[in-house]
PDB file of C-alpha atoms in Angstrom:
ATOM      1  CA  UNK A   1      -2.034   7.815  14.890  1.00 79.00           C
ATOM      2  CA  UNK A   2      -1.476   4.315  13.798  1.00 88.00           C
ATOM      3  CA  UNK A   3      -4.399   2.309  16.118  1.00 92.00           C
ATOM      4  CA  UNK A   4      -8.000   1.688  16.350  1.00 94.00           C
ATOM      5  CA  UNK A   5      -8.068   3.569  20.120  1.00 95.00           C
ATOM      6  CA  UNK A   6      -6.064   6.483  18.873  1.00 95.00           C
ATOM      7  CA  UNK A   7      -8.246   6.859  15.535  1.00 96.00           C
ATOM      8  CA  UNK A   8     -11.682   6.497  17.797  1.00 96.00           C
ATOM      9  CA  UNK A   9     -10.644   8.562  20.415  1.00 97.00           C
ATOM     10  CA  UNK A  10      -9.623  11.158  18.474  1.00 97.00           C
ATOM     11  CA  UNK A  11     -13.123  11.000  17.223  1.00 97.00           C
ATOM     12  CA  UNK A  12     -14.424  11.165  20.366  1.00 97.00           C
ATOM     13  CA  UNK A  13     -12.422  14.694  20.919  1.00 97.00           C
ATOM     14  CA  UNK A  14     -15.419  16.162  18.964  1.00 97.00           C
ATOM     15  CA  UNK A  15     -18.663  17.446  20.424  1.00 95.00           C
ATOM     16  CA  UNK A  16     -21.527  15.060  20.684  1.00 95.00           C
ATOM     17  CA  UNK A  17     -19.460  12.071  18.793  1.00 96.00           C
ATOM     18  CA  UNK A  18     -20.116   8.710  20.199  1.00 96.00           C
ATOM     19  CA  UNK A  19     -19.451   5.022  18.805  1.00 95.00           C
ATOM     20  CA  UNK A  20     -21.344   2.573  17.716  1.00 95.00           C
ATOM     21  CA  UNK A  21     -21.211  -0.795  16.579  1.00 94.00           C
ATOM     22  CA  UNK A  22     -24.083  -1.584  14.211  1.00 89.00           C
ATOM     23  CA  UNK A  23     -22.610  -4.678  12.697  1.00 87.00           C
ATOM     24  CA  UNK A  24     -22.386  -6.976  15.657  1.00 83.00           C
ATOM     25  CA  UNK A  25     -18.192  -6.582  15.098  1.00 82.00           C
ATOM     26  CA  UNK A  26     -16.172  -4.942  17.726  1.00 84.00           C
ATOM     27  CA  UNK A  27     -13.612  -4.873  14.972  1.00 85.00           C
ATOM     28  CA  UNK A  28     -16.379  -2.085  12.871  1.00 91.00           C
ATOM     29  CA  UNK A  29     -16.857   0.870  14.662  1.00 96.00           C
ATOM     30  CA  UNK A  30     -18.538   4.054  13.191  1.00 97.00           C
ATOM     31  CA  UNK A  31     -18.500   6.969  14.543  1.00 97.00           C
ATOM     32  CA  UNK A  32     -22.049   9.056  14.886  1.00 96.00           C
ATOM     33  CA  UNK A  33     -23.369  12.112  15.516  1.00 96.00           C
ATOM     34  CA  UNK A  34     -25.466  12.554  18.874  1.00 93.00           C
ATOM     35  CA  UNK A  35     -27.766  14.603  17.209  1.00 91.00           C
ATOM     36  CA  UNK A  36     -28.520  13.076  13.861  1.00 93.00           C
ATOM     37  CA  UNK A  37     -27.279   9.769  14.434  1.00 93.00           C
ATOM     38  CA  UNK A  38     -25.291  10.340  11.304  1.00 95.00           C
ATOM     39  CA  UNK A  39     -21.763   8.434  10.429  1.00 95.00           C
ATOM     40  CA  UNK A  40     -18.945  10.709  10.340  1.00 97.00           C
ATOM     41  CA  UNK A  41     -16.108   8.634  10.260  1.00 97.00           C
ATOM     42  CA  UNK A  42     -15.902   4.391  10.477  1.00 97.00           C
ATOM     43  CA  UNK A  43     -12.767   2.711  11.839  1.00 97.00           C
ATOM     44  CA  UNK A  44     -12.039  -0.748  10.799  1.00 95.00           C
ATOM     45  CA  UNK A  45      -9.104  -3.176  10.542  1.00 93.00           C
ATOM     46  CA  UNK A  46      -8.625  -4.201   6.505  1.00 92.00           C
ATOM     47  CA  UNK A  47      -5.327  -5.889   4.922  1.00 91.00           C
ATOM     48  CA  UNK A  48      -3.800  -5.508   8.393  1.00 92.00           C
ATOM     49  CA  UNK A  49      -3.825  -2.346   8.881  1.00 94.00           C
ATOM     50  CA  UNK A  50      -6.331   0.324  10.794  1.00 96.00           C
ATOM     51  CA  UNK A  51      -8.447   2.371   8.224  1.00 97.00           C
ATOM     52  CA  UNK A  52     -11.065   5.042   8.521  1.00 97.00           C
ATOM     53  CA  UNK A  53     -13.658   6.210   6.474  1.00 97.00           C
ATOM     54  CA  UNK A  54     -14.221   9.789   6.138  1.00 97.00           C
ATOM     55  CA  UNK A  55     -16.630  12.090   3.945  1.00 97.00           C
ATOM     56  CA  UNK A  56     -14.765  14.620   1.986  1.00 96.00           C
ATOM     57  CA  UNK A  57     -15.829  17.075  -0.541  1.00 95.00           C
ATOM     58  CA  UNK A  58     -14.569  15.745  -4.124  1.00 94.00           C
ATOM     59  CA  UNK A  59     -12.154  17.719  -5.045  1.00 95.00           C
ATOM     60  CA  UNK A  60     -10.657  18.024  -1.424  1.00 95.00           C
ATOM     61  CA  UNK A  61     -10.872  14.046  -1.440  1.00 94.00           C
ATOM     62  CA  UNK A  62      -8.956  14.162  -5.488  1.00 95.00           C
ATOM     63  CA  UNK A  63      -6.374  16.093  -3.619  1.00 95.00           C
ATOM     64  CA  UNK A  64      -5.546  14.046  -0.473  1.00 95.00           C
ATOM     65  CA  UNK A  65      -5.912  11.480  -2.530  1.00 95.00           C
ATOM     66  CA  UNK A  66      -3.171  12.941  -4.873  1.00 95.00           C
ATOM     67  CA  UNK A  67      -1.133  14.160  -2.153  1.00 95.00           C
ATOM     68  CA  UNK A  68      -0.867  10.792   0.430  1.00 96.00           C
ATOM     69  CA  UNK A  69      -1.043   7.554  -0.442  1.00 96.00           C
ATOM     70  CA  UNK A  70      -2.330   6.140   2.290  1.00 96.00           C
ATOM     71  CA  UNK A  71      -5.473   7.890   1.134  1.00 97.00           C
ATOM     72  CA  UNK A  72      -7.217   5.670  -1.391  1.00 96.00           C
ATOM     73  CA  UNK A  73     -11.435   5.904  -2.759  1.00 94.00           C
ATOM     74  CA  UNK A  74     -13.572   4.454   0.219  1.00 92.00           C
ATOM     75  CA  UNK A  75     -13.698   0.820   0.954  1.00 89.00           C
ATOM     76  CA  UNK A  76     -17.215   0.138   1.312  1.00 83.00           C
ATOM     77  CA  UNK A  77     -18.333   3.589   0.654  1.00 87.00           C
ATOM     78  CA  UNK A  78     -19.400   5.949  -2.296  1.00 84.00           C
ATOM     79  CA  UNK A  79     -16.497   6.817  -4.162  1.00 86.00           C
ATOM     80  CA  UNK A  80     -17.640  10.440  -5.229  1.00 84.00           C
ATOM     81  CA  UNK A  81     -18.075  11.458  -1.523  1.00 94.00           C
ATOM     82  CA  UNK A  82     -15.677   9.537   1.276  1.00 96.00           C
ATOM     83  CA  UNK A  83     -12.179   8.141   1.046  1.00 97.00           C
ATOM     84  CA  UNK A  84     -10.503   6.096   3.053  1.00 97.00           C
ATOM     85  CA  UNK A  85      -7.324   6.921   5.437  1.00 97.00           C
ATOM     86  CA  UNK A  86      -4.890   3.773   5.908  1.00 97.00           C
ATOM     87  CA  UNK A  87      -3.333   4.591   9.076  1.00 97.00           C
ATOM     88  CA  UNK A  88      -0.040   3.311   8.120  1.00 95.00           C
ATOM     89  CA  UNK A  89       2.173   6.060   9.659  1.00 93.00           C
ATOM     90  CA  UNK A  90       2.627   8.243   6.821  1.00 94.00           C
ATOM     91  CA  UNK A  91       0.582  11.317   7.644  1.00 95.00           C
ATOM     92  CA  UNK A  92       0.482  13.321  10.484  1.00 95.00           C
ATOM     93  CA  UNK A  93      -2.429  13.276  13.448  1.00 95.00           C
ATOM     94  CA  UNK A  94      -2.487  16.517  12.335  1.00 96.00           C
ATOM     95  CA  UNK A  95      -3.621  15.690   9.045  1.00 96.00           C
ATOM     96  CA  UNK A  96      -5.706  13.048   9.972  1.00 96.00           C
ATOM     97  CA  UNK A  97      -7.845  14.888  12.090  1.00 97.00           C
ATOM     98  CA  UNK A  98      -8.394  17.545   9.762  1.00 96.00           C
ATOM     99  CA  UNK A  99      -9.801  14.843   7.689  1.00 97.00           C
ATOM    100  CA  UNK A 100     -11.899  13.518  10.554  1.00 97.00           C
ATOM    101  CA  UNK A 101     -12.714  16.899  11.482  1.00 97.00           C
ATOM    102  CA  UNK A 102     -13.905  18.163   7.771  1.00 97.00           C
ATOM    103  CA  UNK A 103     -16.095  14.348   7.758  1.00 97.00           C
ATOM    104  CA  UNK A 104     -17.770  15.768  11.602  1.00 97.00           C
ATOM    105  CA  UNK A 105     -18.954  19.178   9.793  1.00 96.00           C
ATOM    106  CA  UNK A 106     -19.868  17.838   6.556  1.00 95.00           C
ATOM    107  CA  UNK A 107     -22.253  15.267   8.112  1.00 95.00           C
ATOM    108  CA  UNK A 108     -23.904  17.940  11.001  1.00 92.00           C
ATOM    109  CA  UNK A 109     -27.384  18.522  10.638  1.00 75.00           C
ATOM    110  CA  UNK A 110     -28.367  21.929   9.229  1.00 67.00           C
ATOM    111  CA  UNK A 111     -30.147  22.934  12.542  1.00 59.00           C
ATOM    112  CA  UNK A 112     -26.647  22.603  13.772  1.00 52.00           C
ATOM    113  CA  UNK A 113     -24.666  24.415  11.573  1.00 51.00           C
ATOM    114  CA  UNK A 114     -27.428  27.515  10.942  1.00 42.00           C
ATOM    115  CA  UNK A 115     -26.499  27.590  14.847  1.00 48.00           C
TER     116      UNK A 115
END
């Protein structure tokens, strides 16, 4: 996963995910829950590369962080809370979805997770 369609659609693969584009840039993109309206994930072009913005617990973020370095503290983002994912070809899809995926659940409303 090395593009902005690849990193949104695989976004998209997730129940009730849409985009959004809340900055007026088509170049900005966040990803939202249906039913909260909350970010899980933002895809944007920096340094000229793709990058996405995921939540993360903080010690799962230390260790990607430790483990890849294409994962760095968030660009725009609290630091404590969401990293960033430059999509640079060194992880897997794999791996980057399981990041995108752990963002999805960690941003889901309670209602929807006491279901």
């Amino acid at each position: 996963m090395i593009t902005r369609k690849e990193a949104i659609d695989a976004c998209l693969t997730l129940p009730d995910a849409y985009e959004d584009y809340p900055f007026g840039l088509d170049s900005w993109t966040v990803m939202r829950h249906q039913t909260n309206q909350k970010m899980f994930a933002s895809v944007y072009e920096r340094e000229g590369r793709v990058w996405i913005n995921v939540k993360a617990e903080p010690n799962w973020g230390d260790f990607w962080k430790s483990v890849y370095p294409a994962v760095v503290p968030a660009y725009h983002m609290n630091k404590l809370h969401w990293i960033s994912i430059i999509l640079d070809g060194s992880m897997t899809d794999d791996d980057i979805f399981h990041l995108i995926d752990d963002s999805y659940k960690l941003t889901l409303s309670r209602k929807s997770v006491l279901k």
